[in-house]
Each structure stands twice: as structure tokens, then as C-alpha cells.
Amino acid sequence: MKEIKSCGYEFITYQQYCEGNIPEKFVIVRHDVDLKPQNSFAVAQDETAMGVRTSYYFRAVPESWDEAIIKEIAAMKHEVGYHYESLTTCNGNVQEAFEDFKKNLERLRKLVSVNTICMHGSPRSPYDSKDIWKQYDYKSLNIIGEPYLSTDFSKMLYLTDTGRRWDGYKVSVRDKIEGFQEKWDVKGWTFHSTNDIIRALQENRLPNQLMITTHPQRWFDFGLNWMEELVIQNAKNIIKRIIVSRKNK
């Protein structure tokens, strides 16, 4: 993030992007709070100290839903959004999923302002929660954007740490931008490590519009927690690779 800032990128929230507040050179940093919200709180504190604002998406499950942390992050002027997975939790019933979505959105809005949402991938589920919006319109709920549906990726490079690597889209079930990753490969915009991205920034090889998604529960100083995340995520990647392989058959 320090390197991005030094290269002249302006940090904006996803809400700002959806509102059309787009500078010439910008980055949207999106944090999916799947687990360990205390990690997200620590990241938010670091970002605040750097003078940047980012976007945090919380799931409506106990592993993510920490009301004190949600309100603290919003108080730091970061954006808070809803990381929904309603079609999975409602076993594919779209009507029930929409009602579940509305209920959880209202719960979150009692704590903080919420203007954007983002799908949680749920890789082991057969259901893609974005499919709710094939039947319903999230804009009817005063939601102005969903990153996978409301972003012009013809102008923006998307980087995500899914799979605990920056080139994990090949084993990702849903955290991918169909039709674009292959083109980015050709342009040399596929990176494995954080140092690879930093090097590309220093060499001015990246476009002027970036979206970076992180999962803060993955980020630790080296130690037991770091090793545990490494082992667990590598095991998950094997399972996801099998799922992706079966889908492609």
C-alpha cells in the first residue's frame, strides 16, 4: 500500500467509485471479512495511520460479525458493506435468499451506513449468490453497487489474494473476473507474490485503475498463525482445483 501511494494512486472506496468520484489514477482496496474480524480492525488502523480509506465487507455469520469492530471501522471513515451469501444459506431458494438478504442488510444498517454489497464466494456451495440479482434488483434497496456486477473491468485491473496468492484465480471457484484474467496474463499483469506487484509498480507497468481484494484473516507476521494459514489454504486450494476441474468438464 505504501508503494501504491508513492506511485501516485489515489485511494478511493468502492462507494466513491459507484458514485462516479473517479480520479485519473486510483486504487480501490476491498477487504472481505470472512473470518477473524480483529485482523481487519488491525489493518484498518494501519490504513487510517497512512491516511487512506478502503472498503470492508462483513458476512452475517458469527465468525465475521463483530458489531464493535464494524462500528469502529466505520468510525475511521472506511466504507462498510455487506458480504452476502444468502443463496447458499437458503439452499438455492431465490425468494428465501432475497428475504434473508434484506433482513441481514437491515441488521447491518442499524449499525452503520451501507451503500454497496459484495458476494461471498462460498466455494463448496453449488450456488452463486449473485444469481439473486437475476430475479431481483439490489438497487431497489438503495444499494448502488456490487463489485462483480457494477465495475468496468475493461479499464480496471483486478488483483485478489484468494488462495493465498495473487494468481489464485485458476483455482478460484467464484472470485474471478471471467473473460479478463486471460487478457491480463498476456499483458503481464498476473503476479504470484506481493513483491512481484511491488516490482511492477516501481517499473510503472500497471494501469491507472486498480482494484485489490484482500482477506485480512490470511495476513499474519511469520509464526504459528502464519504457518497454520499456509497449510490450511494449500489444502483448500487442492479442493477448489478439483471443483473447478469438474465444472470445466
Short mmCIF file of C-alpha atoms in Angstrom, two decimals:
data_model
loop_
_atom_site.label_atom_id
_atom_site.label_comp_id
_atom_site.label_asym_id
_atom_site.label_seq_id
_atom_site.Cartn_x
_atom_site.Cartn_y
_atom_site.Cartn_z
CA MET A 1 0.00 0.00 0.00
CA LYS A 2 2.91 2.34 0.68
CA GLU A 3 4.30 1.61 -2.77
CA ILE A 4 0.90 2.19 -4.41
CA LYS A 5 0.62 5.53 -2.65
CA SER A 6 4.15 6.56 -3.63
CA CYS A 7 3.32 5.79 -7.28
CA GLY A 8 0.59 8.42 -7.32
CA TYR A 9 -2.53 6.29 -6.95
CA GLU A 10 -5.40 7.87 -5.02
CA PHE A 11 -7.21 5.51 -2.64
CA ILE A 12 -11.00 5.59 -3.02
CA THR A 13 -13.76 3.43 -1.59
CA TYR A 14 -15.98 1.31 -3.77
CA GLN A 15 -18.88 3.59 -2.89
CA GLN A 16 -16.95 6.57 -4.26
CA TYR A 17 -16.35 4.65 -7.48
CA CYS A 18 -20.05 3.84 -7.85
CA GLU A 19 -20.93 7.48 -7.23
CA GLY A 20 -18.65 8.48 -10.10
CA ASN A 21 -15.97 10.10 -7.93
CA ILE A 22 -13.15 8.76 -10.07
CA PRO A 23 -9.72 10.47 -10.21
CA GLU A 24 -7.39 9.87 -13.13
CA LYS A 25 -5.26 7.35 -11.22
CA PHE A 26 -6.83 5.39 -8.38
CA VAL A 27 -6.98 2.16 -6.44
CA ILE A 28 -9.94 0.56 -4.67
CA VAL A 29 -8.85 -1.72 -1.83
CA ARG A 30 -11.60 -4.13 -0.82
CA HIS A 31 -11.31 -6.28 2.28
CA ASP A 32 -13.57 -9.35 2.59
CA VAL A 33 -14.00 -10.02 6.32
CA ASP A 34 -14.67 -13.75 6.12
CA LEU A 35 -13.06 -14.64 9.47
CA LYS A 36 -11.03 -13.07 12.29
CA PRO A 37 -12.51 -9.54 12.27
CA GLN A 38 -9.78 -8.47 14.70
CA ASN A 39 -7.30 -8.81 11.80
CA SER A 40 -9.44 -6.44 9.74
CA PHE A 41 -9.51 -4.00 12.63
CA ALA A 42 -5.70 -4.02 12.78
CA VAL A 43 -5.46 -3.45 9.02
CA ALA A 44 -7.97 -0.59 9.24
CA GLN A 45 -5.87 1.06 11.95
CA ASP A 46 -2.75 0.85 9.77
CA GLU A 47 -4.64 2.30 6.80
CA THR A 48 -6.00 5.14 8.90
CA ALA A 49 -2.48 5.94 10.06
CA MET A 50 -1.45 6.08 6.39
CA GLY A 51 -4.31 8.46 5.61
CA VAL A 52 -6.15 6.16 3.21
CA ARG A 53 -9.73 4.88 3.09
CA THR A 54 -10.75 1.41 1.96
CA SER A 55 -13.85 -0.82 1.88
CA TYR A 56 -14.70 -3.64 4.33
CA TYR A 57 -17.38 -6.27 3.63
CA PHE A 58 -18.72 -8.23 6.61
CA ARG A 59 -20.56 -11.56 6.48
CA ALA A 60 -23.69 -12.11 8.58
CA VAL A 61 -22.14 -15.04 10.47
CA PRO A 62 -20.58 -15.10 13.96
CA GLU A 63 -17.07 -15.65 12.56
CA SER A 64 -17.24 -12.25 10.84
CA TRP A 65 -19.99 -10.27 12.57
CA ASP A 66 -18.38 -8.25 15.35
CA GLU A 67 -20.56 -5.21 15.95
CA ALA A 68 -17.96 -3.29 17.93
CA ILE A 69 -15.37 -3.73 15.18
CA ILE A 70 -17.89 -2.90 12.44
CA LYS A 71 -18.69 0.40 14.12
CA GLU A 72 -15.02 1.15 14.89
CA ILE A 73 -14.00 0.63 11.25
CA ALA A 74 -16.84 2.87 10.05
CA ALA A 75 -15.81 5.50 12.62
CA MET A 76 -12.35 5.54 10.99
CA LYS A 77 -14.16 6.68 7.78
CA HIS A 78 -13.66 3.39 5.96
CA GLU A 79 -16.59 2.05 3.97
CA VAL A 80 -18.55 -0.88 5.40
CA GLY A 81 -20.61 -3.14 3.13
CA TYR A 82 -22.50 -6.42 3.32
CA HIS A 83 -20.66 -9.60 2.23
CA TYR A 84 -23.73 -11.65 1.37
CA GLU A 85 -24.07 -15.40 0.84
CA SER A 86 -27.84 -15.74 1.09
CA LEU A 87 -28.38 -18.15 -1.80
CA THR A 88 -26.01 -20.59 -0.12
CA THR A 89 -27.54 -20.27 3.34
CA CYS A 90 -31.03 -20.65 1.83
CA ASN A 91 -30.09 -23.74 -0.20
CA GLY A 92 -30.72 -22.19 -3.59
CA ASN A 93 -34.20 -20.80 -2.88
CA VAL A 94 -34.02 -17.38 -4.53
CA GLN A 95 -37.12 -15.93 -2.84
CA GLU A 96 -35.96 -17.00 0.62
CA ALA A 97 -32.46 -15.75 -0.20
CA PHE A 98 -33.77 -12.29 -1.08
CA GLU A 99 -35.69 -12.10 2.20
CA ASP A 100 -32.61 -13.28 4.10
CA PHE A 101 -30.51 -10.68 2.28
CA LYS A 102 -32.93 -7.88 3.22
CA LYS A 103 -33.01 -8.99 6.87
CA ASN A 104 -29.21 -9.03 7.20
CA LEU A 105 -28.82 -5.77 5.30
CA GLU A 106 -31.22 -4.11 7.72
CA ARG A 107 -29.29 -5.51 10.70
CA LEU A 108 -26.07 -4.04 9.33
CA ARG A 109 -27.70 -0.72 8.53
CA LYS A 110 -28.77 -0.39 12.16
CA LEU A 111 -25.04 -0.23 12.95
CA VAL A 112 -23.55 1.74 10.03
CA SER A 113 -24.39 3.23 6.66
CA VAL A 114 -24.33 0.59 3.88
CA ASN A 115 -24.42 1.53 0.22
CA THR A 116 -22.58 -1.30 -1.56
CA ILE A 117 -22.56 -5.08 -1.28
CA CYS A 118 -20.25 -7.89 -2.38
CA MET A 119 -20.90 -11.59 -2.91
CA HIS A 120 -19.13 -14.14 -0.69
CA GLY A 121 -17.87 -16.96 -2.89
CA SER A 122 -18.77 -20.00 -0.74
CA PRO A 123 -16.62 -22.27 -2.95
CA ARG A 124 -18.01 -25.53 -1.56
CA SER A 125 -21.58 -24.46 -2.33
CA PRO A 126 -23.24 -25.22 -5.70
CA TYR A 127 -24.95 -21.82 -5.51
CA ASP A 128 -23.68 -18.44 -6.66
CA SER A 129 -25.31 -15.75 -4.53
CA LYS A 130 -25.02 -13.21 -7.37
CA ASP A 131 -27.81 -15.16 -9.06
CA ILE A 132 -30.28 -13.47 -6.70
CA TRP A 133 -29.94 -10.41 -8.92
CA LYS A 134 -31.19 -12.28 -11.98
CA GLN A 135 -34.62 -12.13 -10.35
CA TYR A 136 -34.40 -9.11 -8.03
CA ASP A 137 -32.79 -5.66 -8.23
CA TYR A 138 -30.46 -4.64 -5.41
CA LYS A 139 -30.88 -1.00 -6.43
CA SER A 140 -34.44 -1.20 -5.12
CA LEU A 141 -32.84 -1.47 -1.66
CA ASN A 142 -30.77 1.70 -2.11
CA ILE A 143 -27.65 -0.30 -2.94
CA ILE A 144 -25.58 1.44 -5.60
CA GLY A 145 -23.06 -1.23 -6.48
CA GLU A 146 -21.76 -4.80 -6.37
CA PRO A 147 -18.10 -5.19 -7.45
CA TYR A 148 -18.68 -8.24 -9.67
CA LEU A 149 -21.67 -6.61 -11.38
CA SER A 150 -21.09 -2.85 -11.30
CA THR A 151 -17.43 -2.45 -12.25
CA ASP A 152 -15.95 -1.66 -15.66
CA PHE A 153 -13.11 -4.19 -15.76
CA SER A 154 -12.22 -3.20 -19.32
CA LYS A 155 -10.42 -0.26 -17.70
CA MET A 156 -9.51 -1.73 -14.32
CA LEU A 157 -7.06 -4.45 -13.25
CA TYR A 158 -8.36 -6.77 -10.53
CA LEU A 159 -5.94 -8.36 -8.07
CA THR A 160 -7.08 -10.70 -5.30
CA ASP A 161 -5.27 -12.77 -2.67
CA THR A 162 -7.79 -15.59 -3.00
CA GLY A 163 -5.98 -18.89 -2.49
CA ARG A 164 -3.29 -17.07 -0.50
CA ARG A 165 -1.57 -15.99 -3.69
CA TRP A 166 -2.12 -13.22 -6.22
CA ASP A 167 -2.53 -15.62 -9.16
CA GLY A 168 -5.07 -17.86 -7.46
CA TYR A 169 -7.86 -17.26 -9.96
CA LYS A 170 -7.00 -20.56 -11.66
CA VAL A 171 -8.15 -22.42 -8.54
CA SER A 172 -10.83 -19.93 -7.54
CA VAL A 173 -14.42 -21.02 -7.86
CA ARG A 174 -16.01 -17.54 -7.91
CA ASP A 175 -13.50 -14.79 -7.03
CA LYS A 176 -12.55 -14.22 -10.65
CA ILE A 177 -13.42 -11.87 -13.49
CA GLU A 178 -14.49 -14.09 -16.37
CA GLY A 179 -13.04 -13.14 -19.74
CA PHE A 180 -10.46 -10.71 -18.38
CA GLN A 181 -7.85 -12.73 -16.47
CA GLU A 182 -6.56 -14.38 -19.64
CA LYS A 183 -6.12 -10.96 -21.28
CA TRP A 184 -4.29 -9.70 -18.21
CA ASP A 185 -1.98 -12.73 -18.44
CA VAL A 186 -0.99 -11.67 -21.96
CA LYS A 187 -0.27 -8.13 -20.76
CA GLY A 188 1.96 -9.40 -17.96
CA TRP A 189 -0.47 -8.36 -15.24
CA THR A 190 -0.58 -11.71 -13.47
CA PHE A 191 1.53 -11.85 -10.30
CA HIS A 192 2.28 -14.56 -7.76
CA SER A 193 3.81 -12.70 -4.83
CA THR A 194 3.35 -9.28 -3.26
CA ASN A 195 6.94 -8.47 -4.22
CA ASP A 196 6.03 -9.13 -7.87
CA ILE A 197 3.30 -6.48 -7.64
CA ILE A 198 5.63 -4.00 -5.92
CA ARG A 199 8.20 -4.52 -8.68
CA ALA A 200 5.57 -3.89 -11.38
CA LEU A 201 4.53 -0.69 -9.61
CA GLN A 202 8.12 0.52 -9.41
CA GLU A 203 8.53 -0.19 -13.14
CA ASN A 204 5.28 1.67 -13.96
CA ARG A 205 3.78 -1.43 -15.64
CA LEU A 206 0.28 -1.28 -14.14
CA PRO A 207 -2.79 0.58 -15.45
CA ASN A 208 -4.22 3.69 -13.82
CA GLN A 209 -7.22 1.87 -12.36
CA LEU A 210 -6.74 -0.92 -9.81
CA MET A 211 -9.00 -2.96 -7.55
CA ILE A 212 -7.27 -5.06 -4.92
CA THR A 213 -9.17 -7.57 -2.78
CA THR A 214 -7.65 -8.99 0.40
CA HIS A 215 -8.85 -11.35 3.08
CA PRO A 216 -7.29 -9.99 6.28
CA GLN A 217 -7.59 -13.31 8.13
CA ARG A 218 -4.73 -14.52 5.88
CA TRP A 219 -2.27 -11.82 6.91
CA PHE A 220 -0.01 -12.52 9.91
CA ASP A 221 3.55 -11.88 10.94
CA PHE A 222 5.61 -15.04 10.48
CA GLY A 223 4.86 -17.58 13.22
CA LEU A 224 2.37 -20.29 14.16
CA ASN A 225 -0.67 -18.43 12.80
CA TRP A 226 1.17 -17.78 9.53
CA MET A 227 2.08 -21.47 9.22
CA GLU A 228 -1.47 -22.59 10.05
CA GLU A 229 -2.91 -20.33 7.36
CA LEU A 230 -0.36 -21.62 4.84
CA VAL A 231 -1.21 -25.29 5.47
CA ILE A 232 -4.99 -24.81 5.59
CA GLN A 233 -5.12 -22.65 2.47
CA ASN A 234 -2.95 -25.04 0.46
CA ALA A 235 -5.36 -27.84 1.38
CA LYS A 236 -8.33 -25.68 0.36
CA ASN A 237 -6.67 -24.92 -2.97
CA ILE A 238 -6.48 -28.63 -3.76
CA ILE A 239 -10.22 -28.97 -3.10
CA LYS A 240 -11.03 -25.87 -5.14
CA ARG A 241 -8.88 -27.11 -8.02
CA ILE A 242 -10.93 -30.31 -8.07
CA ILE A 243 -14.19 -28.31 -8.04
CA VAL A 244 -13.02 -26.06 -10.88
CA SER A 245 -11.81 -29.05 -12.88
CA ARG A 246 -15.19 -30.77 -12.58
CA LYS A 247 -17.03 -27.60 -13.60
CA ASN A 248 -14.88 -27.28 -16.71
CA LYS A 249 -15.60 -30.82 -17.90
#
